[in-house]
Amino acid sequence: MGARRRVREVRPTDGPLLEVEDLRTYFETRRGLVKAVDGVSFELIAGRTLAIVGESGSGKTVLSRSVMGLLPQRNVTREGRVRFAGLDLVGAPEHELRELWGDQIAMVFQDPVTSLNPVVRIGRQITESLRHHVGMSRSEARAAATALLRSVGIAEPEQRLRWYPHQFSGGMCQRIVIASAIACGPQLLLADEPTTGLDVTVAAQILDLLQRLQHERQMSMILVSHDLGLVAGRSDDIIVMYAGKVVEKAPTATLLSDTRMPYTEALLRSAPRLTDGSHRRLPTIPGAPPDPSDYPAGCRFASRCAYAQPRCAEEEPPLRPGAVPEHTYACWYPVGTPHGAEALELNRAGGAVG
Amino acid sequence: MVALRRVGEGLVTLFLVALVTYFFTSKMPGNEAAVICGPSGPACIRHETALLYLNHPFFARFFHWLGELFQGHLGLTLAPPIPISTVLLAAYPITLELIIYSQVIAIVVAIPAAMYGALRANRMFDKVSTAASFATLSLPNFIVGPLLVLIFAVKLAWFPGPASNVPSLWSDPGQNLYVMFLPSLTLAVGSIAVYQRLLRADMIATLEEDYILMARAKGLSTARILFRHALRPSTFSTMTVGGVQIGGLIAGAIIAETVFSLHGLGSVLTAAVAAKDLPTVQAVTIIVAVFYILCNLLIDFLYTLIDPRGRRGRRA
Ligand SMILES: Nc1ncnc2c1ncn2[C@@H]1O[C@H](COP(=O)(O)OP(=O)(O)OP(=O)(O)O)[C@@H](O)[C@H]1O
Ligand code: SF4
Ligand SMILES: [Mg+2]
């Protein structure tokens, strides 16, 4: 049957499947050094779903790609530690990472229509990683691809394998992308805004599909979204990113009920309702995020924060634990504390912000 | 449907080419009957005039000629009078081989050069190959040919020079390809430059596409990504330009034949023009036009083969 041994057997370890420690990802550009990811740490336990949320430009895409190592080959610096199943991914050369990519770590991209090659039959796009990583024969891979298409809900999979991407709708394309991503049975699936551009009902179907597959296959998943409302019911933990940093991190229920960071609160307030469409911009937080090549001193959210005090512009708040140890946030005047209430009251009285 | 329309367009083009060719060659100096008969006298001239419809109006003459052409009657060459078809059959393989061989060389050189240049855009190799492309683009064939002869035939003596004996491709392929290499390279130089530049530009754009990132995320090797995912979507403008420059290629082939003293259609044409041999000039022109149109039909076909979006398809 000719299945070649995988070059790198990755065994489940006792600790978290993924540990990210002080990850930094900087781009050298003509504008200067863009600090897209600026010291991010988190852990992901096997079998769980972690959501990363934040406004456009907060560094979610760069973070998810940086975790995987899937960055441009030039003008990038990536520092910190990423341990995946006991392997160190930051020091590893690309040819070693390639053995993990598509096999142990897979990614679903934002736009399903452009992430499929328009001139290659979808069958081949699904089977190529199986042939490459698992060493399946043509017919084995075909059979596997048929089963995969069926499991992502595509009817008549055998015939459809011969079709080209343009013959499918956007939602169908995303199902195909998902099928090809999970083909080799990865332990970690990164989904970067997998429902952008799809209408609301289709978006919900895709998220349900991802959730079902994750349970069936016991994968871990990182779900990136700018929509806190969308991931609220579909994640175990949530990381809130702002200007390249984690500003709040907690189990989903805690984050929603016990919000500490004013930015998270603002995101929650501006979360679109289901009827608004899936990729509506979030207009309700006044102001714009800071320039990633020139962050201000102190708290990066200060210029837009309703709680901000003089201290915020001088001293950067560190991440500190909340009521439960899994909950951390970075704020001097947290929501739901006497300190925060006082700060908000002061600003209201002074008529400074909202 | 689309294919039928393209063939129809090809036939219309062919008709127009025939008309224009006939018109201009009939305006060439010299009465055809007089040229054929030479000193044979008025009886002969009268006879030939009737035979060639020369006393008829232009369009009657033209359609008579076209009808003969369709039946494969290309007529006789002037001196010695042998069937034009015999002359063409003997000459066309050289020209055809020259063109195909040159395109094979051009593709074999241009694709890897363009890929490597695109992969490491603006680095050393890319800069050098782009500069080389620019330089060769401004060199005409009648300079490139002698230059190649000077370097590879005279100085280095790696390849035979002009006026070498060319065995047929079928009887001695090795020797044939060896002798034909320098003439084909002469013709290929321009194509290499054009293809390299177009392919490199399109390849750089393709490498930015999401599906390339997706292929990378699958852990595929760079070579696999380039050949399986990036190459085909990057060939569209190269193919279009390839079709357009076939005309220039034929002109280049004629020059290369002259430089290397090869007996192809080019030498038939130049000899015929010098001898005012109208029927032969007309025949060669028509053959070249047919070839040009066939090539463009072939490129249209390749297009649909490479880009499935052009084909009619179902949607789910
Ligand atoms: N290759 C790159 N070169 C330079 N800057 C980059 C590059 N990729 C991303 N950036 C910058 O990094 C910052 C973070 O971008 P990123 O795409 O991660 O944001 P995001 O949170 O995913 O936003 P969105 O919701 O719009 O997808 C942005 O300011 C972006 O301009
Ligand atoms: S209160 Fe201060 S520290 Fe907290 S988010 Fe607002 S600006 Fe930042
Ligand atoms: Mg993004």
Coordinates of N, CA, C and O in Angstrom, one line a residue, chain B residues 162-290:
Chain B
P162 N 27.9 28.3 -41.0 CA 26.9 28.4 -42.1 C 27.3 27.4 -43.2 O 28.4 26.9 -43.3
A163 N 26.3 27.2 -44.1 CA 26.5 26.4 -45.3 C 26.9 24.9 -44.9 O 27.6 24.3 -45.7
S164 N 26.5 24.5 -43.8 CA 26.8 23.1 -43.5 C 25.7 22.2 -44.1 O 24.6 22.7 -44.3
N165 N 26.0 20.9 -44.3 CA 25.1 20.0 -44.8 C 24.1 19.6 -43.7 O 24.5 19.3 -42.6
V166 N 22.8 19.8 -44.0 CA 21.8 19.5 -43.0 C 21.1 18.1 -43.3 O 20.3 18.1 -44.2
P167 N 21.4 17.1 -42.6 CA 20.7 15.8 -42.8 C 19.3 15.9 -42.3 O 19.0 16.8 -41.5
S168 N 18.4 15.1 -42.9 CA 17.0 15.3 -42.5 C 16.8 14.8 -41.0 O 17.6 14.0 -40.5
L169 N 15.8 15.4 -40.4 CA 15.6 15.2 -39.0 C 15.3 13.7 -38.7 O 15.6 13.1 -37.7
W170 N 14.6 13.1 -39.7 CA 14.2 11.7 -39.5 C 15.3 10.7 -39.7 O 15.4 9.7 -39.0
S171 N 16.2 11.0 -40.7 CA 17.3 10.0 -40.9 C 18.4 10.1 -39.9 O 18.9 9.1 -39.4
D172 N 18.8 11.4 -39.5 CA 19.9 11.5 -38.5 C 19.5 12.6 -37.5 O 20.0 13.8 -37.6
P173 N 18.6 12.4 -36.6 CA 18.1 13.4 -35.7 C 19.3 14.1 -34.9 O 19.3 15.3 -34.8
G174 N 20.2 13.4 -34.5 CA 21.3 13.9 -33.6 C 22.1 15.0 -34.4 O 22.2 16.1 -34.0
Q175 N 22.5 14.6 -35.6 CA 23.3 15.5 -36.4 C 22.5 16.7 -36.9 O 22.9 17.8 -36.9
N176 N 21.2 16.4 -37.2 CA 20.3 17.5 -37.6 C 20.2 18.5 -36.5 O 20.3 19.7 -36.8
L177 N 19.9 18.1 -35.3 CA 19.7 19.0 -34.2 C 21.0 19.8 -33.9 O 20.9 20.9 -33.5
Y178 N 22.1 19.1 -34.1 CA 23.4 19.7 -33.8 C 23.6 20.8 -34.8 O 24.0 21.9 -34.4
V179 N 23.4 20.5 -36.1 CA 23.7 21.5 -37.1 C 22.7 22.7 -37.0 O 23.0 23.9 -37.2
M180 N 21.4 22.4 -36.7 CA 20.4 23.4 -36.7 C 20.4 24.2 -35.4 O 19.6 25.1 -35.2
F181 N 21.3 23.8 -34.4 CA 21.2 24.5 -33.1 C 21.5 26.0 -33.2 O 20.8 26.8 -32.7
L182 N 22.6 26.4 -33.9 CA 23.0 27.8 -34.0 C 21.9 28.6 -34.7 O 21.5 29.7 -34.2
P183 N 21.5 28.2 -35.9 CA 20.4 29.0 -36.5 C 19.2 29.1 -35.6 O 18.6 30.2 -35.5
S184 N 18.8 28.0 -34.9 CA 17.6 28.1 -34.1 C 17.9 29.0 -32.9 O 17.0 29.8 -32.5
L185 N 19.1 29.0 -32.4 CA 19.4 29.8 -31.2 C 19.3 31.3 -31.7 O 18.8 32.2 -30.9
T186 N 19.8 31.6 -32.9 CA 19.7 32.9 -33.4 C 18.3 33.5 -33.3 O 18.0 34.6 -32.9
L187 N 17.4 32.6 -33.7 CA 16.0 32.9 -33.7 C 15.4 33.0 -32.3 O 14.5 33.7 -32.0
A188 N 16.0 32.1 -31.4 CA 15.4 32.0 -30.1 C 15.8 33.2 -29.2 O 15.0 33.5 -28.3
V189 N 16.9 33.8 -29.5 CA 17.4 34.8 -28.5 C 16.3 35.9 -28.2 O 16.1 36.2 -27.1
G190 N 15.7 36.4 -29.3 CA 14.6 37.4 -29.1 C 13.5 36.9 -28.3 O 13.0 37.5 -27.3
S191 N 13.1 35.6 -28.6 CA 11.9 35.0 -27.9 C 12.3 34.8 -26.4 O 11.4 35.0 -25.5
I192 N 13.5 34.4 -26.1 CA 13.9 34.1 -24.7 C 13.7 35.4 -23.9 O 13.1 35.4 -22.9
A193 N 14.2 36.5 -24.5 CA 14.1 37.8 -23.8 C 12.6 38.1 -23.5 O 12.3 38.5 -22.4
V194 N 11.8 38.0 -24.5 CA 10.4 38.4 -24.4 C 9.7 37.5 -23.4 O 9.0 38.0 -22.4
Y195 N 9.9 36.2 -23.5 CA 9.2 35.2 -22.6 C 9.7 35.4 -21.2 O 8.9 35.4 -20.2
Q196 N 11.0 35.6 -21.0 CA 11.5 35.7 -19.7 C 10.9 36.9 -19.0 O 10.5 36.8 -17.8
R197 N 10.9 38.0 -19.7 CA 10.4 39.2 -19.0 C 8.9 39.1 -18.7 O 8.5 39.4 -17.6
L198 N 8.1 38.6 -19.6 CA 6.6 38.5 -19.4 C 6.3 37.5 -18.3 O 5.6 37.8 -17.4
L199 N 7.0 36.4 -18.4 CA 6.8 35.3 -17.4 C 7.2 35.7 -16.0 O 6.5 35.4 -15.1
R200 N 8.3 36.4 -16.0 CA 8.8 36.8 -14.7 C 7.8 37.8 -14.0 O 7.4 37.6 -12.8
A201 N 7.3 38.7 -14.8 CA 6.4 39.7 -14.2 C 5.1 39.0 -13.8 O 4.6 39.3 -12.6
D202 N 4.6 38.1 -14.6 CA 3.3 37.4 -14.2 C 3.5 36.5 -13.0 O 2.7 36.3 -12.2
M203 N 4.7 35.9 -13.0 CA 5.0 35.0 -11.9 C 5.1 35.7 -10.6 O 4.6 35.2 -9.6
I204 N 5.7 36.9 -10.6 CA 5.8 37.7 -9.4 C 4.4 38.0 -8.9 O 4.1 37.8 -7.7
A205 N 3.5 38.3 -9.8 CA 2.1 38.6 -9.4 C 1.4 37.3 -8.9 O 0.8 37.3 -7.8
T206 N 1.7 36.2 -9.5 CA 1.0 34.9 -9.1 C 1.5 34.5 -7.7 O 0.7 34.1 -6.9
L207 N 2.8 34.7 -7.5 CA 3.3 34.3 -6.2 C 2.7 35.1 -5.0 O 2.8 34.6 -3.9
E208 N 2.1 36.2 -5.3 CA 1.4 36.9 -4.2 C 0.0 36.4 -4.0 O -0.7 36.9 -3.0
E209 N -0.5 35.5 -4.8 CA -1.9 35.0 -4.7 C -2.1 34.2 -3.4 O -1.1 33.5 -2.9
D210 N -3.3 34.2 -2.9 CA -3.6 33.4 -1.8 C -3.4 31.9 -2.0 O -3.0 31.2 -1.1
Y211 N -3.7 31.5 -3.2 CA -3.6 30.0 -3.4 C -2.1 29.5 -3.3 O -1.9 28.4 -3.1
I212 N -1.2 30.5 -3.6 CA 0.2 30.1 -3.4 C 0.5 30.0 -1.9 O 1.2 29.0 -1.5
L213 N 0.0 30.9 -1.1 CA 0.2 30.8 0.3 C -0.4 29.5 0.9 O 0.2 28.8 1.7
M214 N -1.6 29.2 0.3 CA -2.3 28.0 0.7 C -1.4 26.8 0.4 O -1.3 25.8 1.2
A215 N -0.8 26.8 -0.8 CA 0.0 25.6 -1.2 C 1.2 25.5 -0.3 O 1.6 24.5 0.1
R216 N 1.7 26.7 0.1 CA 2.9 26.7 1.0 C 2.4 26.2 2.4 O 3.2 25.4 3.0
A217 N 1.2 26.5 2.8 CA 0.7 26.1 4.1 C 0.5 24.5 4.1 O 0.3 23.9 5.1
K218 N 0.4 24.0 2.9 CA 0.2 22.5 2.8 C 1.6 21.8 3.0 O 1.6 20.6 3.0
G219 N 2.6 22.6 3.0 CA 4.0 22.0 3.2 C 4.6 21.5 1.9 O 5.5 20.7 1.9
L220 N 4.0 21.9 0.8 CA 4.6 21.5 -0.5 C 6.0 22.1 -0.7 O 6.2 23.2 -0.2
S221 N 6.8 21.5 -1.5 CA 8.2 22.0 -1.8 C 8.1 23.2 -2.7 O 7.1 23.3 -3.5
T222 N 9.1 24.0 -2.7 CA 9.1 25.2 -3.6 C 8.9 24.8 -5.0 O 8.2 25.4 -5.8
A223 N 9.6 23.8 -5.4 CA 9.6 23.4 -6.8 C 8.2 22.9 -7.2 O 7.6 23.3 -8.3
R224 N 7.5 22.2 -6.3 CA 6.2 21.8 -6.6 C 5.2 22.9 -6.7 O 4.3 23.0 -7.6
I225 N 5.4 23.9 -5.8 CA 4.5 25.1 -5.8 C 4.7 25.8 -7.1 O 3.7 26.2 -7.8
L226 N 6.0 26.0 -7.5 CA 6.2 26.7 -8.7 C 5.6 26.0 -10.0 O 4.9 26.6 -10.8
F227 N 5.9 24.7 -10.1 CA 5.5 24.1 -11.3 C 4.0 23.7 -11.3 O 3.3 23.8 -12.4
R228 N 3.5 23.3 -10.2 CA 2.1 22.8 -10.2 C 1.1 24.0 -10.0 O 0.1 24.0 -10.6
H229 N 1.5 25.0 -9.2 CA 0.5 26.0 -8.9 C 0.8 27.3 -9.5 O -0.1 28.1 -9.8
A230 N 2.1 27.7 -9.7 CA 2.3 29.1 -10.2 C 2.5 29.2 -11.7 O 2.2 30.2 -12.3
L231 N 3.1 28.1 -12.3 CA 3.5 28.3 -13.7 C 2.3 28.5 -14.6 O 2.2 29.5 -15.3
R232 N 1.3 27.7 -14.6 CA 0.2 27.8 -15.5 C -0.6 29.1 -15.5 O -0.8 29.7 -16.5
P233 N -0.9 29.5 -14.2 CA -1.7 30.8 -14.2 C -0.8 32.0 -14.6 O -1.3 33.1 -14.8
S234 N 0.5 31.8 -14.8 CA 1.4 32.9 -15.1 C 1.7 33.0 -16.6 O 2.5 33.8 -17.1
T235 N 1.1 32.1 -17.4 CA 1.5 32.0 -18.8 C 0.6 32.7 -19.8 O 0.9 32.7 -21.0
F236 N -0.5 33.4 -19.3 CA -1.4 33.9 -20.2 C -0.9 35.0 -21.1 O -1.0 34.9 -22.3
S237 N -0.2 36.0 -20.5 CA 0.3 37.1 -21.4 C 1.4 36.6 -22.2 O 1.6 37.0 -23.4
T238 N 2.2 35.6 -21.7 CA 3.3 35.1 -22.5 C 2.7 34.4 -23.8 O 3.2 34.6 -24.9
M239 N 1.6 33.7 -23.6 CA 1.0 33.0 -24.7 C 0.5 33.9 -25.7 O 0.6 33.8 -26.9
T240 N -0.2 35.0 -25.2 CA -0.8 36.0 -26.1 C 0.3 36.6 -27.0 O 0.2 36.7 -28.2
V241 N 1.4 37.0 -26.3 CA 2.4 37.7 -27.0 C 3.1 36.7 -28.0 O 3.5 37.0 -29.1
G242 N 3.2 35.4 -27.5 CA 3.8 34.4 -28.4 C 3.0 34.3 -29.7 O 3.6 34.2 -30.8
G243 N 1.7 34.4 -29.6 CA 0.9 34.3 -30.8 C 1.2 35.5 -31.7 O 1.3 35.4 -32.9
V244 N 1.3 36.7 -31.1 CA 1.5 37.9 -31.9 C 2.8 37.9 -32.6 O 3.0 38.4 -33.7
Q245 N 3.8 37.4 -31.9 CA 5.2 37.5 -32.5 C 5.5 36.4 -33.4 O 6.7 36.4 -33.9
I246 N 4.6 35.5 -33.8 CA 4.9 34.5 -34.8 C 5.2 35.1 -36.1 O 6.1 34.6 -36.8
G247 N 4.6 36.2 -36.4 CA 4.9 36.9 -37.7 C 6.4 37.3 -37.7 O 7.1 37.1 -38.6
G248 N 6.8 37.9 -36.6 CA 8.2 38.4 -36.5 C 9.2 37.2 -36.5 O 10.3 37.2 -37.1
L249 N 8.7 36.0 -36.0 CA 9.5 34.8 -36.0 C 9.7 34.3 -37.4 O 10.8 33.9 -37.8
I250 N 8.7 34.4 -38.3 CA 8.8 34.0 -39.6 C 9.8 34.9 -40.4 O 10.7 34.4 -41.1
A251 N 9.7 36.2 -40.1 CA 10.7 37.1 -40.7 C 12.1 36.8 -40.2 O 13.1 36.7 -41.0
G252 N 12.2 36.5 -38.9 CA 13.5 36.1 -38.3 C 14.0 34.9 -38.9 O 15.2 34.7 -39.2
A253 N 13.1 33.9 -39.2 CA 13.6 32.6 -39.8 C 14.2 32.9 -41.2 O 15.2 32.3 -41.5
I254 N 13.6 33.8 -41.9 CA 14.1 34.1 -43.2 C 15.6 34.7 -43.1 O 16.5 34.3 -43.9
I255 N 15.7 35.5 -42.1 CA 17.1 36.1 -41.9 C 18.1 35.0 -41.5 O 19.2 34.9 -42.0
A256 N 17.6 34.2 -40.5 CA 18.5 33.1 -40.1 C 18.9 32.2 -41.2 O 20.0 31.7 -41.3
E257 N 17.9 31.9 -42.1 CA 18.2 31.0 -43.2 C 19.3 31.7 -44.1 O 20.2 31.0 -44.6
T258 N 19.2 33.0 -44.3 CA 20.1 33.7 -45.1 C 21.5 33.6 -44.5 O 22.5 33.3 -45.1
V259 N 21.6 33.9 -43.1 CA 22.8 34.0 -42.5 C 23.5 32.6 -42.5 O 24.7 32.5 -42.7
F260 N 22.7 31.5 -42.3 CA 23.3 30.2 -42.3 C 23.2 29.4 -43.6 O 23.4 28.2 -43.6
S261 N 22.8 30.1 -44.7 CA 22.6 29.5 -46.0 C 21.8 28.2 -45.9 O 22.2 27.1 -46.4
L262 N 20.7 28.3 -45.3 CA 19.8 27.1 -45.2 C 18.7 27.2 -46.3 O 18.3 28.3 -46.7
H263 N 18.3 26.1 -46.9 CA 17.4 26.1 -48.0 C 16.0 25.9 -47.5 O 15.4 24.8 -47.6
G264 N 15.4 26.9 -46.9 CA 14.0 26.9 -46.4 C 13.2 27.8 -47.2 O 13.6 28.3 -48.3
L265 N 12.0 28.1 -46.7 CA 11.0 28.9 -47.4 C 11.6 30.3 -47.6 O 11.3 31.0 -48.6
G266 N 12.4 30.8 -46.6 CA 13.0 32.1 -46.7 C 13.9 32.2 -48.0 O 13.8 33.2 -48.7
S267 N 14.7 31.2 -48.2 CA 15.6 31.3 -49.4 C 14.8 31.2 -50.7 O 15.0 31.8 -51.7
V268 N 13.7 30.3 -50.6 CA 12.8 30.3 -51.8 C 12.2 31.6 -52.1 O 12.2 32.1 -53.2
L269 N 11.7 32.3 -51.0 CA 11.1 33.6 -51.2 C 12.0 34.6 -51.8 O 11.7 35.3 -52.7
T270 N 13.2 34.7 -51.2 CA 14.2 35.7 -51.6 C 14.6 35.5 -53.1 O 14.6 36.4 -53.9
A271 N 14.8 34.2 -53.4 CA 15.1 33.9 -54.8 C 14.0 34.3 -55.7 O 14.2 34.8 -56.8
A272 N 12.7 34.0 -55.3 CA 11.6 34.2 -56.2 C 11.4 35.7 -56.4 O 11.1 36.1 -57.5
V273 N 11.6 36.5 -55.3 CA 11.4 37.9 -55.5 C 12.5 38.5 -56.4 O 12.2 39.2 -57.4
A274 N 13.7 38.0 -56.3 CA 14.8 38.4 -57.2 C 14.5 38.1 -58.6 O 14.8 38.9 -59.5
A275 N 13.9 36.9 -58.9 CA 13.6 36.5 -60.2 C 12.3 37.0 -60.7 O 11.8 36.6 -61.8
K276 N 11.6 37.8 -59.9 CA 10.2 38.2 -60.3 C 9.3 37.1 -60.6 O 8.4 37.1 -61.5
D277 N 9.4 36.0 -59.8 CA 8.6 34.8 -60.0 C 7.4 34.9 -59.2 O 7.2 34.5 -58.1
L278 N 6.4 35.6 -59.8 CA 5.1 35.9 -59.1 C 4.4 34.7 -58.5 O 4.0 34.8 -57.3
P279 N 4.2 33.7 -59.2 CA 3.4 32.6 -58.6 C 4.1 32.0 -57.4 O 3.4 31.7 -56.4
T280 N 5.4 32.0 -57.4 CA 6.1 31.4 -56.2 C 5.9 32.4 -55.0 O 5.7 31.9 -53.9
V281 N 6.1 33.7 -55.3 CA 5.9 34.6 -54.2 C 4.6 34.5 -53.6 O 4.4 34.5 -52.3
Q282 N 3.6 34.4 -54.4 CA 2.2 34.3 -53.9 C 2.0 33.0 -53.1 O 1.5 33.1 -52.0
A283 N 2.6 31.9 -53.6 CA 2.4 30.7 -52.9 C 3.0 30.7 -51.5 O 2.4 30.3 -50.5
V284 N 4.3 31.2 -51.4 CA 5.0 31.3 -50.1 C 4.2 32.2 -49.2 O 4.0 31.8 -48.0
T285 N 3.7 33.3 -49.7 CA 3.0 34.2 -48.8 C 1.7 33.5 -48.2 O 1.4 33.7 -47.0
I286 N 1.0 32.8 -49.1 CA -0.2 32.2 -48.6 C 0.2 31.1 -47.6 O -0.5 31.0 -46.5
I287 N 1.2 30.3 -47.8 CA 1.6 29.3 -46.9 C 1.9 29.9 -45.5 O 1.5 29.4 -44.5
V288 N 2.7 31.0 -45.6 CA 3.0 31.7 -44.3 C 1.8 32.1 -43.6 O 1.7 32.0 -42.4
A289 N 0.8 32.7 -44.3 CA -0.4 33.2 -43.7 C -1.2 32.0 -43.1 O -1.7 32.1 -41.9
V290 N -1.2 30.9 -43.8 CA -1.9 29.7 -43.2 C -1.2 29.3 -41.9 O -1.9 29.0 -40.9

